[in-house]
Amino acid sequence: MADGHDRGRDHGGDLSGAMARFGGTEDDWIDLSTGINRVPYPAPPASAAALCDLPGRAAIDRLCTAAQGAYGTDWPLLPLAGAQAAIQLLPVVAPEGAVRVLGPTYNEYAGAFEAVGRAVETVAGAEALAGAGLAVIVNPNNPDGRRLAPEALRTIAATVGLLVVDESFADPHPELSLLPGACPENVLVLRSFGKFYGLAGLRLGFVLGSDALLGPLAGRAGPWAVSGPALEAGALALADAGWRADSRARLSAETARADALAEAAGWRPLGGTALFRLYETEDAAEAQARLARSWIWSRIFPYSAGWLRLGLPGSEAEWDRLEEAL
């Protein structure tokens, strides 16, 4: 029986496997295996109307207006239940031709297209995307933080049928975003809400692009693609420019703190974003186990014996535990 998870594709989060191996309860663990902000937006409890009523047009419009303001754009946008929901819908608008993904990167792109019988090529350089029917770039990239400037992305767009730019980790790095510029006819941009705002359980994200591309996606997503509580909390958080600026500043400072701790432990920083860091270790599985014995969970990758990704702690107590474990 399906349990709602594809066990063929590994992800961060879900501490059940860590607890089975190393013990403890969820309250004992610090989950640094994801790129989710551990200092979340202080959203109030959902209202009775958000919980009880079907999501209405006015609530959707409030969310969309707040999102356009936060992202500094006038691009049309479609709210969905997380950026993952947008990834699952991409085959609906994918042109014929090769599907190429700039990698290594988030593995759900390959999964979404392979599930509908489309072959996926992972390429190591952006120049190899040219000629693709659909090309995918995660910017900044997960897990190594590779970055392409907006001008470079627009140049690439001119060489492919449809360019998908995943900006799930771009909130702390607004200079990388395509959204403040004009909306090309053959580009879709994906944004995650839950990562930067630390509210991943709400399941909220956006796909932005031309009306011609968003129309088929909206039709497949259906009339209530986002829950009432997500519409309400999302509109409130995205409109809070002060919290956004404070969080960007804090995260920027804390990346240097994390890198210093890792270097003191003998790990080499390889990059990352303001929401997670990537390190080269002598043995990533052993490094993960060392942290796990202190009930700190991290992320390793099947394609690298040395890479370990670490999110940022959310409190001084968590920073102290990380330093002690390292």
Short mmCIF file of C-alpha atoms in Angstrom, two decimals:
data_model
loop_
_atom_site.label_atom_id
_atom_site.label_comp_id
_atom_site.label_asym_id
_atom_site.label_seq_id
_atom_site.Cartn_x
_atom_site.Cartn_y
_atom_site.Cartn_z
CA MET A 1 0.00 0.00 0.00
CA ALA A 2 1.33 3.46 -0.87
CA ASP A 3 2.21 5.58 2.15
CA GLY A 4 2.49 8.94 0.39
CA HIS A 5 6.28 8.85 0.11
CA ASP A 6 8.48 7.71 -2.76
CA ARG A 7 11.14 5.63 -1.04
CA GLY A 8 13.28 5.73 -4.19
CA ARG A 9 14.17 9.40 -3.65
CA ASP A 10 15.91 10.53 -0.50
CA HIS A 11 15.18 13.82 1.26
CA GLY A 12 15.98 15.66 4.43
CA GLY A 13 13.50 15.78 7.28
CA ASP A 14 11.43 12.90 8.71
CA LEU A 15 13.33 11.91 11.85
CA SER A 16 11.80 8.43 12.10
CA GLY A 17 14.80 6.78 10.46
CA ALA A 18 17.23 8.71 12.65
CA MET A 19 15.35 7.77 15.81
CA ALA A 20 15.23 4.11 14.79
CA ARG A 21 19.03 4.07 14.50
CA PHE A 22 20.11 6.40 17.29
CA GLY A 23 17.18 6.58 19.70
CA GLY A 24 15.55 9.59 21.29
CA THR A 25 12.21 11.24 20.60
CA GLU A 26 11.40 14.06 18.22
CA ASP A 27 11.71 16.52 21.11
CA ASP A 28 15.30 15.36 21.71
CA TRP A 29 16.48 15.96 18.15
CA ILE A 30 17.64 19.08 16.30
CA ASP A 31 16.74 18.53 12.66
CA LEU A 32 19.36 20.29 10.53
CA SER A 33 18.82 17.94 7.59
CA THR A 34 16.65 20.43 5.69
CA GLY A 35 17.04 23.98 4.45
CA ILE A 36 14.09 25.18 6.52
CA ASN A 37 14.55 28.29 8.66
CA ARG A 38 14.48 27.18 12.32
CA VAL A 39 13.41 30.67 13.43
CA PRO A 40 9.97 30.68 11.80
CA TYR A 41 7.67 33.58 11.12
CA PRO A 42 5.48 34.08 14.25
CA ALA A 43 2.20 33.32 12.54
CA PRO A 44 -0.87 33.51 14.80
CA PRO A 45 -3.26 30.55 15.02
CA ALA A 46 -5.50 30.14 12.01
CA SER A 47 -8.87 31.86 12.24
CA ALA A 48 -12.09 29.88 12.44
CA ALA A 49 -13.01 31.06 8.93
CA ALA A 50 -9.69 29.85 7.49
CA LEU A 51 -10.24 26.45 9.05
CA CYS A 52 -13.93 26.02 8.35
CA ASP A 53 -14.70 27.79 5.06
CA LEU A 54 -13.66 26.86 1.55
CA PRO A 55 -10.85 29.18 0.39
CA GLY A 56 -12.36 32.18 -1.34
CA ARG A 57 -11.22 34.51 -4.11
CA ALA A 58 -10.56 37.42 -1.77
CA ALA A 59 -8.14 35.38 0.37
CA ILE A 60 -6.32 34.15 -2.73
CA ASP A 61 -6.03 37.69 -4.07
CA ARG A 62 -4.62 38.95 -0.75
CA LEU A 63 -1.98 36.25 -0.84
CA CYS A 64 -1.04 36.93 -4.45
CA THR A 65 -0.71 40.67 -3.83
CA ALA A 66 1.50 40.06 -0.80
CA ALA A 67 3.67 37.61 -2.74
CA GLN A 68 4.17 39.99 -5.65
CA GLY A 69 5.17 42.70 -3.18
CA ALA A 70 7.62 40.44 -1.34
CA TYR A 71 9.22 39.25 -4.59
CA GLY A 72 9.24 42.71 -6.18
CA THR A 73 7.45 41.56 -9.30
CA ASP A 74 4.38 42.04 -11.46
CA TRP A 75 4.60 38.56 -12.98
CA PRO A 76 1.36 36.58 -12.88
CA LEU A 77 1.52 33.88 -10.22
CA LEU A 78 -0.27 30.73 -9.16
CA PRO A 79 -0.30 29.68 -5.48
CA LEU A 80 0.10 25.94 -4.91
CA ALA A 81 0.65 23.53 -2.03
CA GLY A 82 4.40 24.08 -1.99
CA ALA A 83 6.99 24.34 -4.75
CA GLN A 84 6.81 20.55 -4.87
CA ALA A 85 3.26 20.77 -6.20
CA ALA A 86 4.54 22.96 -9.05
CA ILE A 87 7.26 20.42 -9.87
CA GLN A 88 4.66 17.66 -10.12
CA LEU A 89 2.67 19.77 -12.61
CA LEU A 90 5.56 20.69 -14.94
CA PRO A 91 4.99 17.81 -17.39
CA VAL A 92 1.64 19.44 -18.22
CA VAL A 93 3.39 22.34 -19.98
CA ALA A 94 6.66 20.68 -21.01
CA PRO A 95 7.41 21.03 -24.73
CA GLU A 96 8.65 18.14 -26.81
CA GLY A 97 12.38 17.55 -26.84
CA ALA A 98 15.01 16.74 -24.28
CA VAL A 99 14.44 17.43 -20.58
CA ARG A 100 17.72 18.59 -19.07
CA VAL A 101 18.48 19.44 -15.46
CA LEU A 102 21.58 21.30 -14.28
CA GLY A 103 22.94 19.06 -11.55
CA PRO A 104 23.58 17.67 -9.12
CA THR A 105 20.46 19.16 -7.60
CA TYR A 106 17.06 18.46 -6.07
CA ASN A 107 16.04 15.01 -7.24
CA GLU A 108 12.29 15.56 -7.59
CA TYR A 109 12.62 17.08 -11.06
CA ALA A 110 13.90 13.85 -12.51
CA GLY A 111 11.27 11.93 -10.58
CA ALA A 112 8.38 14.04 -11.85
CA PHE A 113 9.30 13.59 -15.51
CA GLU A 114 10.33 9.96 -15.27
CA ALA A 115 6.93 9.23 -13.70
CA VAL A 116 5.26 10.25 -16.98
CA GLY A 117 7.75 8.42 -19.18
CA ARG A 118 10.05 11.33 -20.07
CA ALA A 119 13.78 10.69 -20.02
CA VAL A 120 15.82 13.22 -18.04
CA GLU A 121 19.42 14.22 -18.70
CA THR A 122 21.45 15.66 -15.82
CA VAL A 123 24.16 17.98 -17.15
CA ALA A 124 27.10 19.45 -15.30
CA GLY A 125 27.35 22.79 -17.08
CA ALA A 126 24.77 25.41 -18.03
CA GLU A 127 26.02 25.46 -21.62
CA ALA A 128 24.83 21.85 -22.02
CA LEU A 129 21.21 22.96 -21.50
CA ALA A 130 21.11 24.57 -24.95
CA GLY A 131 18.67 22.92 -27.32
CA ALA A 132 16.57 21.31 -24.59
CA GLY A 133 12.81 21.30 -24.88
CA LEU A 134 12.68 21.97 -21.13
CA ALA A 135 15.62 22.97 -18.93
CA VAL A 136 15.72 23.20 -15.13
CA ILE A 137 18.06 25.34 -13.04
CA VAL A 138 17.85 25.58 -9.25
CA ASN A 139 19.21 29.01 -8.33
CA PRO A 140 20.82 29.15 -5.81
CA ASN A 141 21.37 25.44 -6.10
CA ASN A 142 20.63 22.72 -3.61
CA PRO A 143 22.97 21.39 -2.21
CA ASP A 144 26.10 23.31 -3.29
CA GLY A 145 24.73 26.86 -3.60
CA ARG A 146 25.84 27.30 -7.22
CA ARG A 147 24.55 30.65 -8.48
CA LEU A 148 23.76 32.13 -11.86
CA ALA A 149 23.09 35.83 -12.39
CA PRO A 150 19.70 36.85 -13.81
CA GLU A 151 21.39 38.02 -17.03
CA ALA A 152 22.92 34.57 -17.53
CA LEU A 153 19.53 32.93 -16.98
CA ARG A 154 17.89 35.13 -19.60
CA THR A 155 20.63 34.19 -22.06
CA ILE A 156 20.01 30.49 -21.37
CA ALA A 157 16.25 30.98 -21.80
CA ALA A 158 16.85 32.09 -25.38
CA THR A 159 18.43 28.70 -26.16
CA VAL A 160 15.72 26.36 -24.82
CA GLY A 161 12.02 25.74 -25.31
CA LEU A 162 11.02 26.31 -21.68
CA LEU A 163 13.29 27.32 -18.81
CA VAL A 164 12.25 26.46 -15.25
CA VAL A 165 14.14 28.38 -12.56
CA ASP A 166 13.64 27.08 -9.05
CA GLU A 167 14.18 29.96 -6.60
CA SER A 168 13.15 28.01 -3.50
CA PHE A 169 16.22 29.25 -1.62
CA ALA A 170 16.37 32.74 -3.14
CA ASP A 171 14.51 34.68 -0.42
CA PRO A 172 17.75 35.51 1.45
CA HIS A 173 19.45 36.24 -1.91
CA PRO A 174 17.07 38.59 -3.79
CA GLU A 175 19.84 39.75 -6.14
CA LEU A 176 19.67 36.34 -7.85
CA SER A 177 15.97 36.46 -8.66
CA LEU A 178 14.59 36.83 -12.16
CA LEU A 179 11.31 38.20 -10.85
CA PRO A 180 12.06 41.95 -10.66
CA GLY A 181 12.58 41.99 -14.45
CA ALA A 182 10.22 41.50 -17.37
CA CYS A 183 8.37 38.19 -17.65
CA PRO A 184 9.63 36.13 -20.62
CA GLU A 185 7.11 33.97 -22.46
CA ASN A 186 9.16 30.77 -22.00
CA VAL A 187 10.22 30.99 -18.35
CA LEU A 188 8.61 29.66 -15.18
CA VAL A 189 9.94 30.60 -11.74
CA LEU A 190 9.18 28.48 -8.68
CA ARG A 191 9.20 29.94 -5.18
CA SER A 192 8.89 28.14 -1.87
CA PHE A 193 7.21 29.85 1.07
CA GLY A 194 7.92 27.32 3.80
CA LYS A 195 11.71 27.29 3.66
CA PHE A 196 12.56 30.93 4.36
CA TYR A 197 9.51 31.56 6.54
CA GLY A 198 10.09 28.34 8.48
CA LEU A 199 6.50 27.15 8.01
CA ALA A 200 7.00 24.17 5.72
CA GLY A 201 4.04 22.32 7.21
CA LEU A 202 1.63 24.85 5.73
CA ARG A 203 2.57 23.59 2.24
CA LEU A 204 2.61 26.83 0.28
CA GLY A 205 4.56 27.88 -2.79
CA PHE A 206 4.17 29.70 -6.08
CA VAL A 207 4.83 29.29 -9.75
CA LEU A 208 5.25 32.53 -11.70
CA GLY A 209 5.20 33.05 -15.45
CA SER A 210 3.05 34.10 -18.38
CA ASP A 211 -0.69 33.57 -18.32
CA ALA A 212 -0.29 31.19 -21.26
CA LEU A 213 1.85 28.87 -19.12
CA LEU A 214 0.00 29.31 -15.85
CA GLY A 215 -3.43 28.60 -17.34
CA PRO A 216 -2.88 24.86 -17.96
CA LEU A 217 -1.19 24.50 -14.57
CA ALA A 218 -4.11 26.16 -12.80
CA GLY A 219 -6.55 23.92 -14.63
CA ARG A 220 -4.73 20.80 -13.50
CA ALA A 221 -4.26 22.07 -9.92
CA GLY A 222 -8.00 22.57 -9.43
CA PRO A 223 -10.06 25.21 -7.59
CA TRP A 224 -8.70 24.80 -4.03
CA ALA A 225 -4.99 24.18 -4.48
CA VAL A 226 -4.04 26.02 -1.25
CA SER A 227 -5.63 25.62 2.18
CA GLY A 228 -7.34 28.43 4.06
CA PRO A 229 -4.73 28.50 6.87
CA ALA A 230 -1.92 28.69 4.29
CA LEU A 231 -3.62 31.57 2.46
CA GLU A 232 -4.06 33.47 5.72
CA ALA A 233 -0.60 32.92 7.19
CA GLY A 234 1.12 33.38 3.85
CA ALA A 235 -0.49 36.75 3.19
CA LEU A 236 0.48 37.98 6.65
CA ALA A 237 4.09 36.79 6.48
CA LEU A 238 4.80 37.91 2.93
CA ALA A 239 3.57 41.42 3.73
CA ASP A 240 5.97 41.73 6.70
CA ALA A 241 8.97 43.50 5.18
CA GLY A 242 10.57 44.12 8.59
CA TRP A 243 10.67 40.43 9.52
CA ARG A 244 12.03 39.59 6.08
CA ALA A 245 14.90 42.10 6.38
CA ASP A 246 15.77 41.03 9.92
CA SER A 247 15.82 37.37 8.94
CA ARG A 248 18.05 37.98 5.93
CA ALA A 249 20.56 39.81 8.12
CA ARG A 250 20.54 37.14 10.82
CA LEU A 251 20.92 34.26 8.39
CA SER A 252 23.76 35.98 6.55
CA ALA A 253 25.72 36.37 9.77
CA GLU A 254 25.04 32.81 10.90
CA THR A 255 26.40 31.18 7.76
CA ALA A 256 29.88 32.40 8.74
CA ARG A 257 29.33 31.05 12.25
CA ALA A 258 28.39 27.61 10.92
CA ASP A 259 31.35 27.53 8.54
CA ALA A 260 33.76 28.41 11.34
CA LEU A 261 32.47 25.54 13.50
CA ALA A 262 32.74 23.11 10.61
CA GLU A 263 36.28 24.18 9.72
CA ALA A 264 37.32 23.76 13.34
CA ALA A 265 36.02 20.18 13.09
CA GLY A 266 38.16 19.55 10.00
CA TRP A 267 35.45 19.93 7.38
CA ARG A 268 35.93 22.03 4.24
CA PRO A 269 33.13 24.47 3.31
CA LEU A 270 31.94 23.91 -0.26
CA GLY A 271 29.20 26.53 -0.39
CA GLY A 272 25.47 26.57 0.19
CA THR A 273 22.96 29.33 0.83
CA ALA A 274 21.89 31.40 3.82
CA LEU A 275 19.56 28.52 4.79
CA PHE A 276 22.02 25.61 4.63
CA ARG A 277 25.74 24.89 4.26
CA LEU A 278 27.57 22.13 2.39
CA TYR A 279 30.81 20.58 3.66
CA GLU A 280 33.39 18.12 2.41
CA THR A 281 34.21 15.57 5.10
CA GLU A 282 36.52 12.55 5.07
CA ASP A 283 33.50 10.26 5.49
CA ALA A 284 30.05 11.80 5.33
CA ALA A 285 28.24 8.77 6.75
CA GLU A 286 30.53 8.73 9.79
CA ALA A 287 30.23 12.51 10.21
CA GLN A 288 26.44 12.19 10.11
CA ALA A 289 26.58 9.41 12.70
CA ARG A 290 28.84 11.46 14.96
CA LEU A 291 26.30 14.29 14.99
CA ALA A 292 23.42 11.84 15.36
CA ARG A 293 24.91 10.40 18.54
CA SER A 294 24.23 13.88 19.93
CA TRP A 295 20.77 13.77 18.36
CA ILE A 296 21.53 16.28 15.61
CA TRP A 297 20.37 15.16 12.19
CA SER A 298 22.12 16.19 8.97
CA ARG A 299 21.88 15.32 5.28
CA ILE A 300 24.22 13.16 3.21
CA PHE A 301 23.94 12.27 -0.47
CA PRO A 302 24.04 8.98 -2.36
CA TYR A 303 26.26 10.43 -5.09
CA SER A 304 29.05 11.69 -2.79
CA ALA A 305 30.92 9.87 -0.04
CA GLY A 306 32.16 13.13 1.46
CA TRP A 307 29.36 15.72 1.17
CA LEU A 308 27.33 16.64 4.23
CA ARG A 309 24.68 19.38 4.27
CA LEU A 310 23.78 21.18 7.46
CA GLY A 311 20.97 23.61 8.17
CA LEU A 312 21.40 26.46 10.63
CA PRO A 313 20.44 26.12 14.32
CA GLY A 314 17.55 28.21 15.56
CA SER A 315 18.63 29.19 19.07
CA GLU A 316 21.75 29.66 21.20
CA ALA A 317 21.01 26.34 22.91
CA GLU A 318 21.03 24.61 19.52
CA TRP A 319 24.26 26.35 18.51
CA ASP A 320 25.85 25.17 21.75
CA ARG A 321 24.77 21.59 21.11
CA LEU A 322 26.15 21.71 17.56
CA GLU A 323 29.48 23.10 18.72
CA GLU A 324 29.76 20.41 21.39
CA ALA A 325 28.85 17.64 18.93
CA LEU A 326 31.52 18.84 16.48
#
